[in-house]
Amino acid sequence: MDLQFTDAENSFRNELRHWLAGVIPTLPGEPHRDDWVGRRDYDTMWQRTLFEAGYAGINWPKEYGGLGATPTEHLIFLEETERARAPYVGQNFVGLLHAGPTLITEASPEQKAFHLPAILKGEHIWCQGFSEPGAGSDLASLSCRAIRDGDDYVISGQKIWTSFGHTADYCEMLVRTDPDVPKHRGISWLILPMGQPGMDVRPLRTMEGSTEFCEVFFDEVRVPVANRVGAENDGWRVAMVTLSFERGTAFVSEMLQSMELARDLAQLAKRITRNGASAWDDAGLRRDIGRICAELDALWALTKRNISQAQRTGLVGPGGNVFKLAYAELRSKLGELAMHLLDRASLSIDDVGQLPTHAHVHGRIHALSLGIAAGTSQVQRNIVAERILGLPKDR
Amino acid sequence: MDLQFTDAENSFRNELRHWLAGVIPTLPGEPHRDDWVGRRDYDTMWQRTLFEAGYAGINWPKEYGGLGATPTEHLIFLEETERARAPYVGQNFVGLLHAGPTLITEASPEQKAFHLPAILKGEHIWCQGFSEPGAGSDLASLSCRAIRDGDDYVISGQKIWTSFGHTADYCEMLVRTDPDVPKHRGISWLILPMGQPGMDVRPLRTMEGSTEFCEVFFDEVRVPVANRVGAENDGWRVAMVTLSFERGTAFVSEMLQSMELARDLAQLAKRITRNGASAWDDAGLRRDIGRICAELDALWALTKRNISQAQRTGLVGPGGNVFKLAYAELRSKLGELAMHLLDRASLSIDDVGQLPTHAHVHGRIHALSLGIAAGTSQVQRNIVAERILGLPKDR
Amino acid sequence: MDFELNDDERSLQEGIRSFLTGRCPIEVVRANEETGGALDRTLWRELADVGVFSLRTDGFGMTESVLAFEELGRSLVAGPLVASHLAASVVAGAGDGSRIVGLLEPAEPVTMVEHLASLDDLIVLRNDGIFVVEPSGVIGVLAERPLDALTPITRLDDVPDGQRIGDAAMALQWRRDGMVLTAGLQLGLCLASIDLAKTYAMQREQFGRPIGSFQAVKHMLADMLTKAEVTRAAVYAAAVNIDGRGDSSDLMQTARMAKLLAGDSALFCGKTCIQVHGGMGFTWEVDAQRYWKRACVLDTHFGNSDEHAAAFSAAL
Amino acid sequence: MDFELNDDERSLQEGIRSFLTGRCPIEVVRANEETGGALDRTLWRELADVGVFSLRTDGFGMTESVLAFEELGRSLVAGPLVASHLAASVVAGAGDGSRIVGLLEPAEPVTMVEHLASLDDLIVLRNDGIFVVEPSGVIGVLAERPLDALTPITRLDDVPDGQRIGDAAMALQWRRDGMVLTAGLQLGLCLASIDLAKTYAMQREQFGRPIGSFQAVKHMLADMLTKAEVTRAAVYAAAVNIDGRGDSSDLMQTARMAKLLAGDSALFCGKTCIQVHGGMGFTWEVDAQRYWKRACVLDTHFGNSDEHAAAFSAAL
């Protein structure tokens, strides 16, 4: 076991750091959080910048224009961009980290040639049309229908949790192409160009009031059969392929932010007074913050174990589910503690005077989503128990 | 809603308190905790004393020699005996609170005439033969067989968790009299005189090292058919009858002890020093103890709600399961906090010098059993969800 | 001793519930978000007409008041309900709903006042007494996005002075009564969260069966109900105690018990309700978030759970 | 960076595991309860022969040592393993197992020493240095019923003085290394608890199916595994750090992280293992209680989790 970086890894880091130091100060200011079109432009600008510097598609194979970096180099990339306060992947997320990797493994040469460079260059934004109102944890029960009609599929149904559906150019979609077979076997994976007739994209407001997600309604929307990726009715397998692309780096940026946020909370506690004394004088509060920081450090160590495992085997394995379970819970503890400390100031989502309310209240709400999105904690526990410990399936 | 006692209830309390004040100082010292025979004598002596004073069978109907007291009077009885540090029900437990009430409702006049007075007078100790190694949460799956042979049943099988099996005179038993029908429908309820040929009673050591429980092995043990209570194969219903006897008072003595223990812990924290300061100077510890004491007070209020409900309807209802769930968790929190405060002293089950280790370490271990005995917390949650909230059965 | 609701208590509670179900269904509450949580004076008067603010000046006790506030919490009614109720005995117009009376407690790290724009009178509750202030003269910064869309909130740089209308002892009593009434609201939030989660768990199917048939979901609901029922006992006990029919002479201590339990339980039930709803729980559309957010707001009223745990321990 | 075990580390750990499985199966451990937990000197020597005490004086690092201690914890081996390991560099006979070296830390509310009757040397670890004491001269009261039947424990009225063998800096380093080695034992307890609970959950049937097919049981096991794996990462990171191949320069802080996580997790896994076993978990016969009790013992070594949480926060 060795947590130190190799010389090669260190020079990768140094070059990246040097480049970031030059480019970050030249970036324009970030658009307003609700200006989705402005943010699209900003995010694609950053992707283009990365592309031009040779840093686009850090985890993509070299033959498809990526950097072919190891998971450890990916970790370093995320550490350095976070350290430099570089823009996040933002609206490029689905293309770079989900649809793109799927296309790399499963798409036809023509599909790859058309789509992959456009994703890397920040020319195309992708969104995801997987979840449905009736298909959440049980995704394979999805019912959005695609009926073959000549060279087209005709799609009718509804998708939900489509992030950036209103700004995307393409949508990776799972549709039901055969309703008469067991649910996993009648699904196909399609590339849908957005803005087709018959589509209605409506913003879905989250509990925080933001609208990065959409609901998409389909009324006989036509998509060429040529836009299918993989065989007809083999879409479930195609979709699962992407899971194997996760190399332990999914939460690196978040973890770095959370560790900083927890340490900021300690500083905040030292500034805040309570009954005439510093809030930090409270031994219980100190222990709570100490415990959270120590547990975050432990999760950081687990992150590195997961990355090392991916580096060796190509797969994260159990560590990924374990990480998510532990992280969702810990992030909730941090958020609850912060809101408690902020007391009445936590009743504003935006900063209150000099108090960094937004980071903590947003963080608390974000923590609620961590136990739900991409597999609820209940589903994660099932996976850990069944796939890792080998306990019998529910039924 | 009224938490004050009526004049009648207050005079019941005053008379009882007066009587206890006279009798308690005359009692001999308690036997050693592992002297089961000595404790039997002690417990039956106290039962006899109660009987002679007219306080035996507080919750039994008057027509069967009981006091016919209301649930509130039962509460008062338990408060006053606890306050006076009177002996507990001890080995009379199964007879007075479980077998006796069942006999009252279900037994034949002859069975009642023989057994009920003996229980009330402390002449007979009863034990329970319900659980089996293979039938715990799923009690109805019990397999201890009773085969009809003329006027006898011939019993073979095994029982477990039989408290005071080595000192008891009678055992209330559930046996399988028909293995060919659905599990709830082939069970009978028998009165088994202890010490029959073919019985082997072995102590079952708990994690605390004590042996109040036994395992009982049956090898063709004969019991007259006349000892059956209720109809053949109707034993499940007979056994369930006792549940309706619970009038919210089951945990009253325990609750009073726990409330005292938690308050003692606060005093202990004031005596103990940590890093040169009083342990009580620690704001977090104070909050933890404050919260536990407040939550215990809330459970005490819930106890009174449950008792009031039993007084009105004859049934505790959902409150009983809710109470047990909350109490098991809270008692664990108290135990863990106490062991933490005692630090290394908690590594002895007996008192260490002037430190009341035993109460707290025993309490911690007892808390572990609270989440298991008489329905694990998992089973309790199922009951609450299914019977109170009406959620669908597991399968 | 009879710690069950008597017939009068039950019918009073049912009356309030029936009024709120008709007049303030959740759709009406939600619609108020579009106005930035501005209070509806007509509704306020109607609440006064059913006695919400004047129960105790009309001869009822804390017991009846808490039963009413449980229903107000259940229906997610917004506004300075507790403040106006407390003020009924001293501020003209509070009891009959003709004036909306708010309340602030000086707080750390910052003092925030709710519903400032809708208030006719503002009470300042300090340790040394109770003061009344003209709200229009209070200067502060309105939060652009309040956590609870139904609770607009304004940061004050300075706590206004105002005119004294009560002494320190009365302030202490207001705090105590405020705790218990707020705990009643919190209890109502718990019950509403449970109802909503239960309904969803019965209707929502995944893997071919209602999610409420999965133990994981079942046990979340059982834990919610458990917390709610323990809280109910605590809140009712605190109320009965204040009315002189209790089993403890330390009214402040039982009030703290109630507020502590109710605060923890409302937060727990709110977030668990969100979790039971999965992704839908994270949407604006579903009310789960509203219950949780209101629980966050109420936990800061009259001392949060941690403060009461500390204060409770001081009496040990 | 490669935070997976390398081949040498893996084979070292497997070697220790294989030795312990053969020499110290749980039956052997349990049998020792009948002797009041008196240590078996033959076993002690054999443990020394496989390097348990001398790993670091033999040129291996904390990483290898922690892997070995994980196995010792998993096998529930009793005795002053950490103390004898720490003492190997300074007390003759500690490394080769010819002398059993125990350790005490002065504590509040009372100082207790384990295995006193089996000790050849007793180390007193104080803030101002390390001292060695002749155990036969130490006077105390042996607990009639120790919580962990395999850990006899004696209360001392006075902490003995002894002869100085190390300064304050060395004492600090011993504490740090003691934390990490103990955390290794605790990690092993977690893993053993999980194995035992899992085996039972697969075998035990109720309601016509293995209890491990019920979500409630499944989720208990998932939570155990989650805590154990996070703990494993923390413990390994602390060890690697001490060996100079880490990612943090604050060795004490990462050691605290490890002990904090491991202490909490071992207690959690121990009690959850008991709960998974239902009534059987409450019997002496089933080992679940042994893991929990040992977890209670080890949490008091080199500072408990709360103390480390406090100390961790001091560096923030």
Coordinates of C-alpha atoms in Angstrom, one line a residue, chain B residues 140-342:
Chain B
A140 CA -46.0 -20.3 15.5
S141 CA -43.6 -22.5 13.6
L142 CA -42.8 -24.4 16.9
S143 CA -42.2 -28.1 16.5
C144 CA -42.2 -29.6 20.0
R145 CA -44.7 -32.4 19.5
A146 CA -47.4 -33.7 21.7
I147 CA -48.9 -37.0 20.5
R148 CA -52.2 -38.2 21.9
D149 CA -51.9 -41.6 23.6
G150 CA -55.0 -42.5 25.5
D151 CA -55.6 -39.9 28.2
D152 CA -52.1 -38.5 27.9
Y153 CA -50.1 -36.4 25.6
V154 CA -46.6 -37.6 25.0
I155 CA -44.3 -34.7 24.5
S156 CA -41.0 -34.7 22.6
G157 CA -38.9 -31.8 21.6
Q158 CA -37.1 -28.8 23.0
K159 CA -38.0 -25.5 24.6
I160 CA -35.7 -22.5 25.2
W161 CA -35.7 -19.2 27.2
T162 CA -37.7 -21.0 29.9
S163 CA -37.0 -18.6 32.8
F164 CA -36.7 -20.2 36.2
G165 CA -37.3 -23.6 34.6
H166 CA -35.2 -25.2 37.4
T167 CA -37.3 -23.9 40.2
A168 CA -40.8 -23.9 38.7
D169 CA -43.6 -26.2 39.6
Y170 CA -45.6 -25.8 36.4
C171 CA -44.9 -24.9 32.9
E172 CA -47.3 -23.2 30.5
M173 CA -46.5 -25.0 27.2
L174 CA -47.3 -24.6 23.6
V175 CA -47.0 -27.9 21.7
R176 CA -47.8 -29.1 18.2
T177 CA -50.7 -31.4 18.3
D178 CA -51.3 -31.5 14.6
P179 CA -48.4 -31.1 12.2
D180 CA -50.5 -31.4 9.1
V181 CA -52.4 -28.1 9.2
P182 CA -51.2 -24.6 8.8
K183 CA -48.9 -23.7 11.5
H184 CA -51.2 -21.6 13.7
R185 CA -53.9 -24.2 13.7
G186 CA -52.1 -27.2 15.1
I187 CA -50.9 -25.9 18.4
S188 CA -52.3 -26.7 21.9
W189 CA -51.8 -25.0 25.3
L190 CA -50.9 -27.4 28.1
I191 CA -50.2 -27.2 31.8
L192 CA -47.1 -29.3 32.4
P193 CA -46.1 -30.2 36.0
M194 CA -42.3 -29.9 36.1
G195 CA -40.1 -32.8 37.1
Q196 CA -41.7 -35.4 34.9
P197 CA -39.6 -38.3 33.8
G198 CA -38.1 -37.6 30.4
M199 CA -37.5 -33.9 31.1
D200 CA -34.1 -32.5 31.1
V201 CA -33.7 -28.9 32.4
R202 CA -30.4 -27.3 31.6
P203 CA -29.4 -23.8 32.5
L204 CA -28.9 -21.4 29.6
R205 CA -26.1 -19.0 30.3
T206 CA -26.8 -15.4 29.1
M207 CA -24.1 -13.1 27.8
E208 CA -24.0 -11.6 31.3
G209 CA -23.2 -15.0 32.7
S210 CA -26.4 -15.5 34.6
T211 CA -28.6 -18.6 34.4
E212 CA -32.2 -17.5 35.1
F213 CA -33.1 -19.1 31.7
C214 CA -33.2 -22.7 30.9
E215 CA -33.4 -25.0 27.9
V216 CA -35.8 -27.8 28.5
F217 CA -35.6 -31.1 26.6
F218 CA -38.5 -33.5 26.3
D219 CA -38.2 -37.1 25.6
E220 CA -41.6 -38.7 25.6
V221 CA -42.9 -36.8 28.6
R222 CA -46.4 -37.7 29.5
V223 CA -49.1 -35.1 30.5
P224 CA -52.7 -35.9 31.0
V225 CA -55.1 -34.6 28.3
A226 CA -57.0 -33.0 31.2
N227 CA -54.1 -30.6 31.5
R228 CA -54.9 -29.0 28.2
V229 CA -56.4 -25.5 28.4
G230 CA -58.8 -24.7 25.6
A231 CA -59.6 -27.0 22.8
E232 CA -57.1 -29.2 21.0
N233 CA -55.3 -27.3 18.3
D234 CA -56.7 -24.0 19.6
G235 CA -53.6 -23.2 21.6
W236 CA -52.4 -20.3 19.5
R237 CA -55.6 -18.4 20.2
V238 CA -55.3 -19.3 23.9
A239 CA -51.8 -18.0 24.0
M240 CA -52.7 -14.7 22.3
V241 CA -55.4 -14.0 24.9
T242 CA -52.7 -13.1 27.4
L243 CA -51.6 -10.2 25.2
S244 CA -54.9 -8.5 25.8
F245 CA -54.1 -8.6 29.5
E246 CA -51.3 -6.1 29.1
R247 CA -52.6 -2.8 30.4
G248 CA -49.7 -0.6 29.8
T249 CA -48.0 -1.4 33.1
A250 CA -45.5 -3.9 31.9
F251 CA -42.5 -1.6 32.0
V252 CA -43.6 0.7 34.9
S253 CA -41.0 -0.6 37.4
E254 CA -38.3 -0.6 34.8
M255 CA -39.1 2.9 33.7
L256 CA -39.0 4.2 37.3
Q257 CA -35.6 2.6 37.6
S258 CA -34.4 3.9 34.4
M259 CA -35.4 7.5 35.2
E260 CA -33.6 7.1 38.5
L261 CA -30.5 5.6 36.8
A262 CA -30.3 8.4 34.3
R263 CA -30.5 11.0 37.1
D264 CA -27.9 9.1 39.1
L265 CA -25.7 9.3 36.0
A266 CA -25.9 13.1 36.1
Q267 CA -24.8 13.0 39.7
L268 CA -22.0 10.6 38.9
A269 CA -20.9 12.9 36.1
K270 CA -20.6 15.7 38.7
R271 CA -18.4 13.5 40.9
I272 CA -16.1 12.2 38.1
T273 CA -13.2 14.3 36.9
R274 CA -11.8 14.3 33.4
N275 CA -8.6 16.1 32.6
G276 CA -8.7 17.9 35.8
A277 CA -12.2 19.2 35.4
S278 CA -15.6 17.8 36.4
A279 CA -17.0 15.6 33.7
W280 CA -20.2 17.6 34.1
D281 CA -18.3 20.7 32.7
D282 CA -18.6 19.1 29.3
A283 CA -21.6 20.8 27.5
G284 CA -22.0 17.8 25.1
L285 CA -22.3 15.3 28.0
R286 CA -24.8 17.5 29.8
R287 CA -26.9 17.7 26.7
D288 CA -26.7 14.0 26.2
I289 CA -27.9 13.3 29.7
G290 CA -30.5 16.1 29.5
R291 CA -31.9 14.6 26.3
I292 CA -32.0 11.1 27.7
C293 CA -33.8 12.3 30.9
A294 CA -36.2 14.3 28.9
E295 CA -36.9 11.4 26.6
L296 CA -37.4 9.1 29.5
D297 CA -39.9 11.6 30.9
A298 CA -41.7 11.6 27.6
L299 CA -41.8 7.8 27.7
W300 CA -43.3 8.1 31.2
A301 CA -46.0 10.3 29.7
L302 CA -46.5 7.7 27.0
T303 CA -46.8 5.0 29.7
K304 CA -49.6 7.0 31.3
R305 CA -51.3 7.4 27.9
N306 CA -51.2 3.7 27.4
I307 CA -52.5 3.0 30.8
S308 CA -55.3 5.5 30.3
Q309 CA -56.2 3.8 27.0
A310 CA -56.2 0.4 28.7
Q311 CA -58.4 1.8 31.4
R312 CA -60.9 3.0 28.8
T313 CA -60.9 0.2 26.3
G314 CA -59.3 -2.7 28.1
L315 CA -56.5 -2.7 25.5
V316 CA -53.2 -1.0 25.3
G317 CA -53.3 -0.9 21.5
P318 CA -50.5 0.4 19.4
G319 CA -48.9 2.4 22.2
G320 CA -47.4 -0.8 23.6
N321 CA -45.3 -1.6 20.5
V322 CA -44.4 2.1 20.1
F323 CA -43.3 2.2 23.7
K324 CA -41.1 -0.9 23.5
L325 CA -39.4 0.3 20.3
A326 CA -38.6 3.7 21.8
Y327 CA -37.7 2.4 25.2
A328 CA -35.2 -0.2 23.8
E329 CA -33.4 2.4 21.9
L330 CA -33.3 5.0 24.6
R331 CA -32.1 2.5 27.2
S332 CA -29.3 1.6 24.9
K333 CA -28.3 5.2 24.6
L334 CA -28.3 5.6 28.3
G335 CA -26.2 2.5 28.7
E336 CA -23.7 3.5 26.2
L337 CA -23.4 6.9 27.6
A338 CA -22.9 5.5 31.1
M339 CA -20.2 3.1 30.0
H340 CA -18.5 5.9 28.2
L341 CA -18.5 8.0 31.3
L342 CA -17.3 5.2 33.5

